[in-house]
Coordinates of C-alpha atoms and ligand atoms in Angstrom, one line a residue:
M1 CA -12.8 117.8 -31.8
T2 CA -13.4 119.6 -28.1
A3 CA -16.8 119.0 -26.2
I4 CA -17.7 121.9 -24.9
S5 CA -20.7 122.5 -21.4
I6 CA -22.4 125.8 -21.4
M7 CA -23.9 126.5 -17.9
G8 CA -26.5 129.1 -18.4
L9 CA -28.6 129.6 -21.4
G10 CA -30.0 132.9 -20.4
K11 CA -29.7 136.0 -22.8
L12 CA -25.5 135.5 -23.4
G13 CA -25.4 131.6 -22.0
A14 CA -28.0 130.5 -24.8
P15 CA -26.7 132.5 -28.1
L16 CA -22.9 131.5 -26.7
A17 CA -24.2 127.1 -26.7
A18 CA -25.9 127.5 -30.4
C19 CA -22.3 129.1 -31.8
F20 CA -20.4 127.4 -30.9
A21 CA -22.5 124.1 -31.9
A22 CA -23.2 126.0 -35.4
R23 CA -19.0 125.9 -35.6
G24 CA -18.8 122.5 -35.4
F25 CA -18.1 121.6 -31.6
H26 CA -20.5 118.9 -29.5
V27 CA -22.2 121.2 -26.9
H28 CA -24.2 120.5 -23.7
A29 CA -26.0 123.4 -22.9
V30 CA -27.4 122.9 -19.1
D31 CA -30.2 125.3 -17.0
I32 CA -32.6 125.3 -14.2
D33 CA -34.8 126.6 -16.6
P34 CA -36.6 123.4 -17.8
Q35 CA -38.5 125.2 -20.3
K36 CA -35.5 126.9 -21.7
V37 CA -34.1 122.9 -21.7
D38 CA -36.6 122.1 -23.2
A39 CA -36.9 124.7 -25.9
V40 CA -33.4 124.4 -27.3
N41 CA -34.5 120.5 -27.6
R42 CA -37.3 121.6 -29.6
G43 CA -35.3 122.9 -31.5
V44 CA -36.8 126.4 -30.3
A45 CA -34.5 129.3 -29.4
P46 CA -35.2 130.0 -25.2
I47 CA -34.3 133.7 -25.7
S48 CA -35.1 136.4 -28.3
E49 CA -32.3 137.4 -29.6
P50 CA -31.6 137.9 -33.3
G51 CA -30.5 135.4 -36.0
L52 CA -30.7 132.7 -32.7
A53 CA -33.2 130.5 -33.8
E54 CA -31.4 130.0 -37.7
L55 CA -28.4 129.4 -35.6
I56 CA -30.1 126.4 -33.4
R57 CA -31.9 125.2 -36.5
E58 CA -28.8 124.6 -38.1
S59 CA -26.6 123.6 -35.4
D60 CA -27.1 119.8 -36.8
G61 CA -28.0 117.6 -33.7
R62 CA -25.1 119.0 -32.0
L63 CA -26.6 121.0 -29.2
K64 CA -28.9 119.5 -26.4
A65 CA -30.1 120.2 -23.4
S66 CA -30.4 119.4 -19.8
Q67 CA -30.7 120.2 -16.1
D68 CA -27.8 117.9 -15.4
P69 CA -24.8 119.4 -15.0
E70 CA -22.2 117.0 -14.4
A71 CA -23.5 114.8 -17.1
A72 CA -22.6 118.1 -19.0
V73 CA -19.9 117.9 -17.5
R74 CA -18.9 114.5 -18.0
D75 CA -19.5 114.9 -21.3
S76 CA -16.9 117.6 -22.0
D77 CA -13.3 119.2 -22.3
A78 CA -14.1 122.4 -20.6
T79 CA -17.1 123.8 -19.5
F80 CA -18.6 127.9 -19.8
I81 CA -19.9 129.2 -16.5
V82 CA -22.6 131.9 -18.2
V83 CA -25.1 132.0 -14.9
S84 CA -26.6 136.0 -13.5
T85 CA -24.6 137.3 -11.0
P86 CA -26.6 139.7 -10.2
S87 CA -25.5 143.3 -9.0
E88 CA -25.5 143.9 -4.5
Q89 CA -26.3 147.4 -3.1
T90 CA -22.7 147.6 -3.0
G91 CA -22.6 147.8 -6.4
G92 CA -20.7 144.6 -6.4
F93 CA -21.9 141.6 -7.7
S94 CA -23.1 138.6 -6.5
L95 CA -21.5 134.7 -7.1
R96 CA -24.8 132.8 -5.7
Y97 CA -25.9 131.5 -8.3
V98 CA -21.5 130.4 -10.0
M99 CA -21.2 129.0 -6.7
P100 CA -23.6 126.0 -7.1
V101 CA -22.4 125.5 -10.5
A102 CA -18.6 125.8 -9.5
E103 CA -19.7 122.8 -6.8
A104 CA -21.3 120.6 -9.6
I105 CA -18.3 121.0 -11.5
G106 CA -16.6 119.7 -8.7
R107 CA -17.8 117.0 -8.1
A108 CA -18.3 116.1 -11.8
M109 CA -14.7 116.9 -11.9
R110 CA -13.8 114.2 -8.6
V111 CA -14.6 111.3 -11.1
K112 CA -13.7 112.8 -14.3
R113 CA -9.9 111.1 -15.2
E114 CA -9.3 113.5 -18.1
Y115 CA -8.7 117.3 -17.4
H116 CA -11.0 119.7 -17.5
L117 CA -11.0 123.3 -18.5
V118 CA -12.9 125.5 -16.5
V119 CA -13.9 129.0 -17.8
L120 CA -16.3 131.6 -16.4
T121 CA -17.5 133.8 -18.4
S122 CA -20.1 135.2 -16.1
T123 CA -18.6 139.3 -15.1
V124 CA -17.2 138.9 -11.2
M125 CA -15.9 141.4 -9.1
P126 CA -11.9 141.4 -8.9
G127 CA -10.4 138.4 -6.6
S128 CA -13.2 136.5 -6.9
T129 CA -11.8 133.8 -9.6
G130 CA -8.9 133.1 -8.0
T131 CA -9.8 133.3 -4.4
E132 CA -14.1 131.5 -4.6
V133 CA -14.1 130.1 -7.4
K134 CA -11.1 128.5 -7.6
N135 CA -11.4 127.2 -3.7
T136 CA -14.6 125.8 -4.5
L137 CA -13.3 123.4 -7.5
E138 CA -10.5 122.1 -5.9
R139 CA -11.9 121.6 -2.9
V140 CA -15.1 119.7 -3.8
S141 CA -12.5 118.0 -6.4
G142 CA -9.9 116.8 -4.3
K143 CA -7.6 118.4 -7.6
R144 CA -5.3 121.1 -7.8
C145 CA -6.2 124.1 -10.5
G146 CA -3.3 124.8 -13.1
D147 CA -2.2 120.4 -12.7
D148 CA -4.8 118.5 -12.5
F149 CA -7.8 121.3 -14.1
G150 CA -7.7 124.5 -15.9
L151 CA -9.3 128.0 -15.0
C152 CA -9.7 131.2 -17.1
Y153 CA -11.8 134.1 -16.0
S154 CA -13.0 135.6 -19.8
P155 CA -15.6 137.9 -20.3
E156 CA -17.4 138.5 -23.0
F157 CA -18.2 141.7 -24.5
I158 CA -21.1 141.6 -26.9
A159 CA -24.3 143.4 -26.9
L160 CA -27.4 142.2 -27.2
G161 CA -29.1 142.2 -30.1
S162 CA -25.7 141.2 -32.1
V163 CA -24.2 138.9 -29.6
I164 CA -24.4 136.1 -32.2
R165 CA -21.9 138.5 -34.5
D166 CA -20.0 140.3 -31.5
F167 CA -19.1 136.7 -30.8
Y168 CA -18.0 135.8 -33.8
N169 CA -16.2 138.5 -35.1
P170 CA -14.9 140.2 -31.1
D171 CA -12.0 143.4 -30.8
F172 CA -10.2 141.4 -28.9
L173 CA -10.3 138.4 -26.3
L174 CA -9.7 138.6 -22.9
I175 CA -8.3 135.8 -20.7
G176 CA -7.7 135.9 -17.1
E177 CA -5.7 132.7 -16.9
S178 CA -4.6 129.8 -14.3
D179 CA -1.3 128.7 -15.9
S180 CA -0.6 128.7 -19.9
H181 CA -1.8 125.3 -20.9
A182 CA -5.9 126.7 -19.5
G183 CA -5.5 130.0 -21.1
E184 CA -3.9 128.6 -24.4
M185 CA -7.0 125.6 -25.0
L186 CA -9.2 128.8 -24.3
A187 CA -7.5 130.6 -26.6
E188 CA -7.5 127.3 -29.6
I189 CA -10.7 127.1 -28.8
Y190 CA -11.4 130.4 -29.9
R191 CA -9.6 130.7 -33.0
R192 CA -11.9 128.1 -33.9
V193 CA -15.2 129.7 -32.9
C194 CA -14.3 133.2 -33.5
K195 CA -14.4 134.3 -38.0
N196 CA -11.9 137.1 -37.0
S197 CA -8.9 136.8 -36.4
A198 CA -8.5 139.0 -32.5
Q199 CA -5.9 139.7 -30.5
V200 CA -5.6 137.8 -27.1
A201 CA -4.8 139.7 -24.4
R202 CA -3.8 136.9 -22.0
M203 CA -3.0 137.5 -18.0
N204 CA -3.8 136.8 -14.7
F205 CA -7.6 136.4 -12.9
I206 CA -7.2 140.0 -11.7
N207 CA -5.8 142.0 -14.5
A208 CA -8.4 140.1 -16.7
E209 CA -11.7 140.5 -14.1
I210 CA -10.1 145.0 -14.2
T211 CA -9.7 145.1 -17.4
K212 CA -13.6 143.7 -18.0
L213 CA -14.5 146.7 -16.1
A214 CA -12.3 148.9 -17.2
V215 CA -13.3 148.6 -21.0
N216 CA -17.5 149.4 -20.0
T217 CA -16.6 151.8 -17.5
F218 CA -14.2 153.6 -20.0
V219 CA -16.8 152.9 -22.9
T220 CA -19.6 154.9 -20.3
T221 CA -17.8 157.5 -19.0
K222 CA -16.9 158.0 -23.3
I223 CA -20.6 157.5 -24.2
S224 CA -21.5 160.7 -20.9
F225 CA -19.1 162.7 -22.2
A226 CA -20.8 163.1 -25.7
N227 CA -23.9 163.4 -24.2
M228 CA -22.3 166.3 -22.5
L229 CA -21.5 167.5 -26.0
A230 CA -25.1 167.7 -26.9
R231 CA -26.0 169.1 -23.7
I232 CA -23.7 171.5 -24.2
C233 CA -24.8 172.4 -27.9
E234 CA -28.4 172.4 -27.1
K235 CA -28.1 175.7 -25.2
L236 CA -25.6 177.4 -28.0
P237 CA -27.3 178.5 -31.4
E238 CA -26.0 177.1 -34.3
A239 CA -23.8 174.6 -32.4
D240 CA -24.4 170.8 -34.1
V241 CA -23.0 167.5 -32.2
N242 CA -23.1 165.7 -35.0
V243 CA -20.3 167.7 -36.2
V244 CA -18.1 168.2 -33.2
T245 CA -18.5 164.4 -32.6
S246 CA -17.9 163.4 -36.3
A247 CA -14.2 165.8 -35.6
L248 CA -13.8 164.8 -32.3
G249 CA -14.0 160.8 -33.9
L250 CA -11.3 161.3 -36.8
D251 CA -8.6 161.5 -33.8
S252 CA -7.0 158.6 -33.3
R253 CA -7.2 159.0 -29.7
I254 CA -10.9 158.6 -29.8
G255 CA -11.8 157.2 -32.8
P256 CA -16.0 157.7 -33.7
K257 CA -17.4 155.0 -31.6
Y258 CA -19.6 155.4 -29.0
L259 CA -19.7 158.8 -29.4
K260 CA -23.0 159.8 -30.9
G261 CA -24.1 162.6 -27.9
A262 CA -28.0 161.4 -27.4
V263 CA -28.8 160.5 -24.2
S264 CA -28.4 158.1 -20.8
Y265 CA -26.9 154.7 -21.6
G266 CA -28.4 151.6 -19.9
G267 CA -29.2 148.0 -20.1
P268 CA -27.7 144.6 -18.2
C269 CA -23.8 145.7 -18.7
F270 CA -23.0 148.9 -18.5
P271 CA -24.7 150.7 -15.3
R272 CA -23.7 148.2 -13.1
D273 CA -20.3 147.7 -14.7
N274 CA -19.5 151.4 -14.0
R275 CA -21.2 150.9 -9.8
A276 CA -19.0 147.3 -9.6
L277 CA -15.8 149.6 -10.9
A278 CA -16.4 152.2 -8.2
A279 CA -17.0 149.5 -6.0
V280 CA -13.6 147.4 -6.4
A281 CA -11.9 151.0 -5.6
A282 CA -13.7 151.9 -3.1
R283 CA -12.9 148.3 -1.1
A284 CA -9.5 148.4 -2.3
G285 CA -9.4 152.4 -0.8
A286 CA -8.2 153.5 -3.8
T287 CA -10.5 156.9 -5.5
S288 CA -12.8 156.2 -8.0
D289 CA -13.8 160.0 -9.2
L290 CA -14.4 159.5 -12.7
A291 CA -16.6 156.3 -12.3
E292 CA -19.0 158.1 -10.2
A293 CA -19.1 161.1 -12.2
T294 CA -19.9 158.9 -14.9
D295 CA -22.6 157.6 -13.1
R296 CA -24.6 160.3 -11.6
F297 CA -24.4 162.3 -14.9
N298 CA -26.2 159.1 -15.9
R299 CA -28.9 159.3 -14.1
V300 CA -29.0 163.1 -13.8
Q301 CA -29.4 163.0 -17.8
I302 CA -33.2 161.5 -17.4
K303 CA -34.0 163.8 -15.0
L304 CA -32.6 167.2 -17.6
L305 CA -34.5 165.8 -20.4
A306 CA -38.0 164.8 -18.7
E307 CA -37.7 168.7 -17.6
L308 CA -36.6 169.6 -21.1
I309 CA -38.9 168.0 -23.0
R310 CA -42.5 168.6 -20.5
Q311 CA -41.4 171.9 -21.7
Y312 CA -42.8 171.4 -24.6
G313 CA -46.5 170.0 -24.2
S314 CA -49.0 171.9 -21.7
A315 CA -49.6 170.1 -17.8
T316 CA -52.6 168.2 -19.6
E317 CA -51.2 167.1 -23.1
T318 CA -50.0 163.8 -22.8
I319 CA -45.9 163.1 -23.9
G320 CA -46.2 160.3 -26.5
V321 CA -42.7 157.9 -25.9
L322 CA -41.5 155.8 -28.6
G323 CA -39.2 152.8 -27.7
L324 CA -38.7 151.3 -23.6
T325 CA -35.9 149.0 -24.7
Y326 CA -32.6 150.2 -23.5
K327 CA -31.3 149.9 -27.6
P328 CA -33.7 148.8 -30.6
D329 CA -33.2 144.6 -31.3
T330 CA -33.5 143.7 -27.8
D331 CA -36.3 143.7 -25.2
V332 CA -34.7 144.2 -22.6
V333 CA -36.1 147.2 -20.5
E334 CA -33.7 147.3 -17.4
E335 CA -32.0 150.3 -17.2
A336 CA -33.4 151.6 -20.2
F337 CA -33.3 155.6 -20.9
G338 CA -36.9 155.1 -22.8
L339 CA -38.5 154.0 -19.6
L340 CA -36.7 155.7 -17.2
L341 CA -38.3 158.9 -19.6
A342 CA -42.0 157.2 -19.4
Q343 CA -41.2 157.1 -15.4
E344 CA -39.9 160.6 -14.7
L345 CA -42.8 162.0 -17.2
S346 CA -45.6 160.2 -15.3
A347 CA -43.9 161.4 -11.4
M348 CA -44.1 164.7 -12.8
G349 CA -48.1 164.0 -13.5
V350 CA -47.3 164.5 -16.9
P351 CA -49.9 161.4 -18.7
V352 CA -47.5 159.6 -20.8
I353 CA -48.6 157.0 -23.0
A354 CA -45.5 154.2 -24.4
Y355 CA -44.6 151.9 -27.7
D356 CA -41.3 149.7 -28.0
P357 CA -41.8 147.1 -31.5
S358 CA -39.9 144.5 -28.7
A359 CA -40.7 144.5 -25.6
D360 CA -43.4 143.1 -22.5
L361 CA -45.5 146.8 -22.5
V362 CA -47.1 145.4 -19.5
R363 CA -44.4 143.6 -17.7
A364 CA -41.8 146.9 -18.6
L365 CA -44.4 149.5 -17.3
G366 CA -44.6 147.3 -14.7
S367 CA -45.9 149.7 -10.9
H368 CA -46.2 152.6 -13.0
K369 CA -49.9 151.9 -14.1
A370 CA -50.6 155.8 -15.3
I371 CA -48.6 155.3 -18.1
R372 CA -50.8 154.0 -20.8
A373 CA -49.0 151.0 -23.5
A374 CA -50.2 151.6 -27.7
R375 CA -50.7 149.0 -29.7
S376 CA -48.6 150.6 -32.6
A377 CA -46.6 153.4 -33.4
P378 CA -48.8 155.0 -35.1
E379 CA -51.1 154.7 -31.7
C380 CA -48.7 156.5 -29.6
I381 CA -48.2 159.3 -32.1
N382 CA -52.2 159.9 -32.9
E383 CA -52.9 160.5 -29.1
S384 CA -49.7 162.8 -28.4
S385 CA -49.1 166.7 -28.2
V386 CA -45.6 165.6 -28.2
V387 CA -43.3 162.7 -29.3
V388 CA -40.0 161.2 -28.6
L389 CA -38.2 159.4 -29.7
A390 CA -36.0 157.6 -27.0
T391 CA -35.0 154.3 -28.5
P392 CA -33.8 154.7 -32.3
W393 CA -35.2 151.0 -33.6
P394 CA -35.3 151.2 -37.7
E395 CA -38.9 150.8 -38.1
F396 CA -39.5 154.3 -36.1
R397 CA -37.9 155.6 -39.3
D398 CA -39.7 153.7 -41.4
I399 CA -43.3 154.9 -40.3
A400 CA -45.1 157.6 -43.0
T401 CA -44.1 161.0 -42.5
E402 CA -48.4 162.0 -43.1
Q403 CA -49.2 159.9 -39.9
W404 CA -46.7 161.9 -37.5
G405 CA -48.3 165.3 -38.5
R406 CA -51.5 167.3 -36.3
H407 CA -54.1 169.6 -38.0
S408 CA -55.3 171.4 -35.2
A409 CA -51.9 172.1 -34.2
P410 CA -48.5 170.9 -34.9
R411 CA -47.5 168.0 -33.0
V412 CA -43.8 168.2 -31.2
V413 CA -41.3 165.4 -32.4
I414 CA -38.7 165.5 -29.8
D415 CA -35.7 163.4 -31.9
C416 CA -32.9 162.5 -29.7
W417 CA -30.8 160.2 -31.7
R418 CA -31.4 162.7 -34.8
A419 CA -32.5 159.7 -36.7
L420 CA -35.7 161.0 -37.9
S421 CA -34.7 164.3 -39.9
H422 CA -36.6 163.9 -42.5
L423 CA -39.7 165.3 -40.7
D424 CA -38.1 168.6 -40.6
G425 CA -40.4 170.7 -41.7
V426 CA -43.4 168.7 -42.4
E427 CA -47.0 170.3 -42.7
G428 CA -48.2 170.0 -38.4
V429 CA -45.0 168.6 -37.3
R430 CA -42.9 170.4 -35.4
Y431 CA -39.5 169.0 -35.9
V432 CA -36.6 169.6 -32.6
R433 CA -33.5 167.8 -33.0
L434 CA -31.8 166.8 -29.1
G435 CA -27.8 168.1 -29.3
F436 CA -28.5 171.1 -31.9
G437 CA -28.7 174.4 -30.5
G438 CA -30.7 175.5 -33.4
E439 CA -33.3 174.7 -30.8
T440 CA -32.5 176.5 -28.1
E441 CA -34.8 179.4 -29.7
R442 CA -37.6 177.4 -30.1
Q443 CA -37.9 175.8 -26.6
E444 CA -37.7 179.2 -25.6
T445 CA -40.4 179.9 -27.0
A446 CA -42.2 176.5 -26.4
S447 CA -41.7 177.1 -22.2
S448 CA -43.1 180.4 -23.2
G449 CA -45.7 179.6 -24.8
S450 CA -46.9 176.8 -23.0
H451 CA -48.0 177.6 -19.4
Ligands
NAD501 N1 -26.3 140.0 -21.1 C1 -25.8 140.9 -21.6 O1 -25.5 141.8 -22.5 C2 -24.3 140.0 -21.3 C3 -22.9 140.8 -21.8 C4 -21.6 140.3 -21.0 C5 -21.3 140.0 -19.7 N2 -22.4 139.7 -19.5 C6 -22.8 138.2 -18.2 O2 -23.3 136.8 -18.5 C7 -23.7 136.8 -17.4 C8 -25.1 136.1 -17.9 O3 -25.7 136.8 -18.4 P1 -27.1 136.8 -18.7 O4 -27.6 138.1 -19.5 O5 -27.1 135.6 -19.7 O6 -28.0 136.6 -17.5 P2 -29.3 135.8 -18.0 O7 -30.1 135.8 -16.9 O8 -30.2 135.8 -19.4 O9 -29.4 134.1 -17.8 C9 -28.3 133.3 -16.8 C10 -29.5 132.1 -17.1 O10 -28.8 130.9 -15.8 C11 -29.3 130.5 -15.9 N3 -28.7 129.4 -14.2 C12 -29.2 130.2 -13.1 N4 -29.0 129.1 -11.9 C13 -28.7 128.3 -12.4 C14 -27.9 126.6 -12.2 N5 -27.3 126.5 -11.5 N6 -27.0 125.9 -13.6 C15 -27.6 126.2 -15.0 N7 -28.2 127.5 -15.2 C16 -28.4 128.3 -14.3 C17 -31.1 130.8 -15.1 O11 -31.6 130.1 -15.6 C18 -30.9 131.4 -16.8 O12 -31.2 130.9 -17.9 C19 -23.4 137.5 -16.1 O13 -22.5 137.1 -15.8 C20 -23.8 139.1 -17.3 O14 -23.0 139.8 -16.3 C21 -24.2 139.1 -19.8

C-alpha cells in the first residue's frame, strides 16, 4: 500500500494524517513545531478536533511524526503539503510556508530514484501551483514534473468540528493534475481512504484553483442571501425566515444547505476565500461585484445586529454573548460572529460579558479587556439583562429553563439561531427570535421604552 507523508500537523493536516493512518496507510507526518510532533508520537492529538484523539490512538503504530521533511519524503510515495497560507493585505494568499516545504521535498526527490507524487492541499491563489510551486520542485530536484514526479492541487472542503467525517465523506473530490498518471494515483489514494464513492473532478491546476475559491464564494453568497431574507423578515409582521428558506430549499436548483438565515459567516476559510476570488479578479482585470457585495454585506451584519441588540437594553445594562467561536465544536474564533459582536458592543460602550464552551476566552478577548469572560453559561446569563445566542452550541439548549428567567424584570434572550424556542413564554424571559417579523413590534417597544 502507498505510504503517505504529510507536511503540517495543523487543524487540517493532523486530522488528515490520522485518517490516512486509520485507513491502513503508513504515515510520516512533519511539523516545525516540536510540541505537535511530540504529541503525535505520544499518541496524543496535537490540535483540538472531535474524534482526533481516538483516531490517533487507533492508528496502531502506522502514524509517526518528525521534524525531518526529507526523511518523510524518502519514507513515502506521496507527500501532502498542508501548511498554512496566510492571507495578505491584498486578499491573496502567501506561499511563505509552502515554499520551504517545496524546497525540502525537491531536495529529497533529487536523491530519490522512485517516482514521487506531491499533493498541494493548502489553499493557494490561482496560478501558484503551476508556477512557483512546480518551478521550485523542478529546480531543486533537477527532475521534470509530469515525467519524474507528479504534482496535484487538491484542496479540502471540510468544516472544523467535522473534519474527519467530511474528509471520509466528501461531496466531491477536486484534483488539479500535472498529468493523468499523477491524477489517477491521487484518485486511487482517495478511493482507498474515503468511505463514500464521491465523484472526482479532475482538471488542470488553474481550473482547480479557481474551483476551490468559487465553491466557498458561492456558499458565502448563499449564506448571505439567507441572512438578507432574515433581516427583511424581521421588519415584516408575521414573516418568518424559517418558513421562507425551508420552502426555498425545496427547489432543486437551490437546495436546503446553508440557508439558515442567521448571522455573519466567519472562520478560517469562508471570508478569506471570498476575498481571494475578488483579488484574483482584480489582478486579472475582471470584475467580481458579487463576491465583493457578499463580503461587504457580511461585515455590515455585525454592526447592524449590534445596533439592533443594543436597543433591547439601557446603556448601562450588561449584554451577555453566548458563543465566541465561528461555529460549534471548534475552538477557532477567527472572524467569528460572536467575538466580533462582543467587540462591537463593547466599542459602543455597552458592558459585555461573554462565554464560550471551547474558546480560550482570555486569548479570544485579546485587547478588549472591557469584555468580561464568564466561567460558565449560567454565570454569563445571570450577569446580563440581555443575552444573545451568537453560536448555537448544543449545550446552550440544555441549560435548565429556570436559569434563564429573572424576577426583577424579564431577561431579554435574543436568539440569532432560533435554537431556544422552548424559552418562548417562560416566566421572567422575554424571548426574541431573529428572522421573525412578529418581534418587530416588541423591538419598537423595547427601543422606545429603554431611553
Ligand atoms: N482549517 C480549515 O478549516 C481548512 C479548510 C480547508 C483548507 N484549509 C487550508 O489548509 C491549509 C492549512 O490550514 P490549517 O488550518 O491546517 O493551518 P494551521 O495553521 O492550523 O496549521 C499549519 C501547520 O503547518 C505547520 N508548518 C508551518 N511551516 C511548516 C514547515 N515548513 N514544515 C512543516 N510544517 C510546517 C505549522 O507549524 C502548523 O502546525 C491552509 O492553506 C488552509 O487555507 C484549511
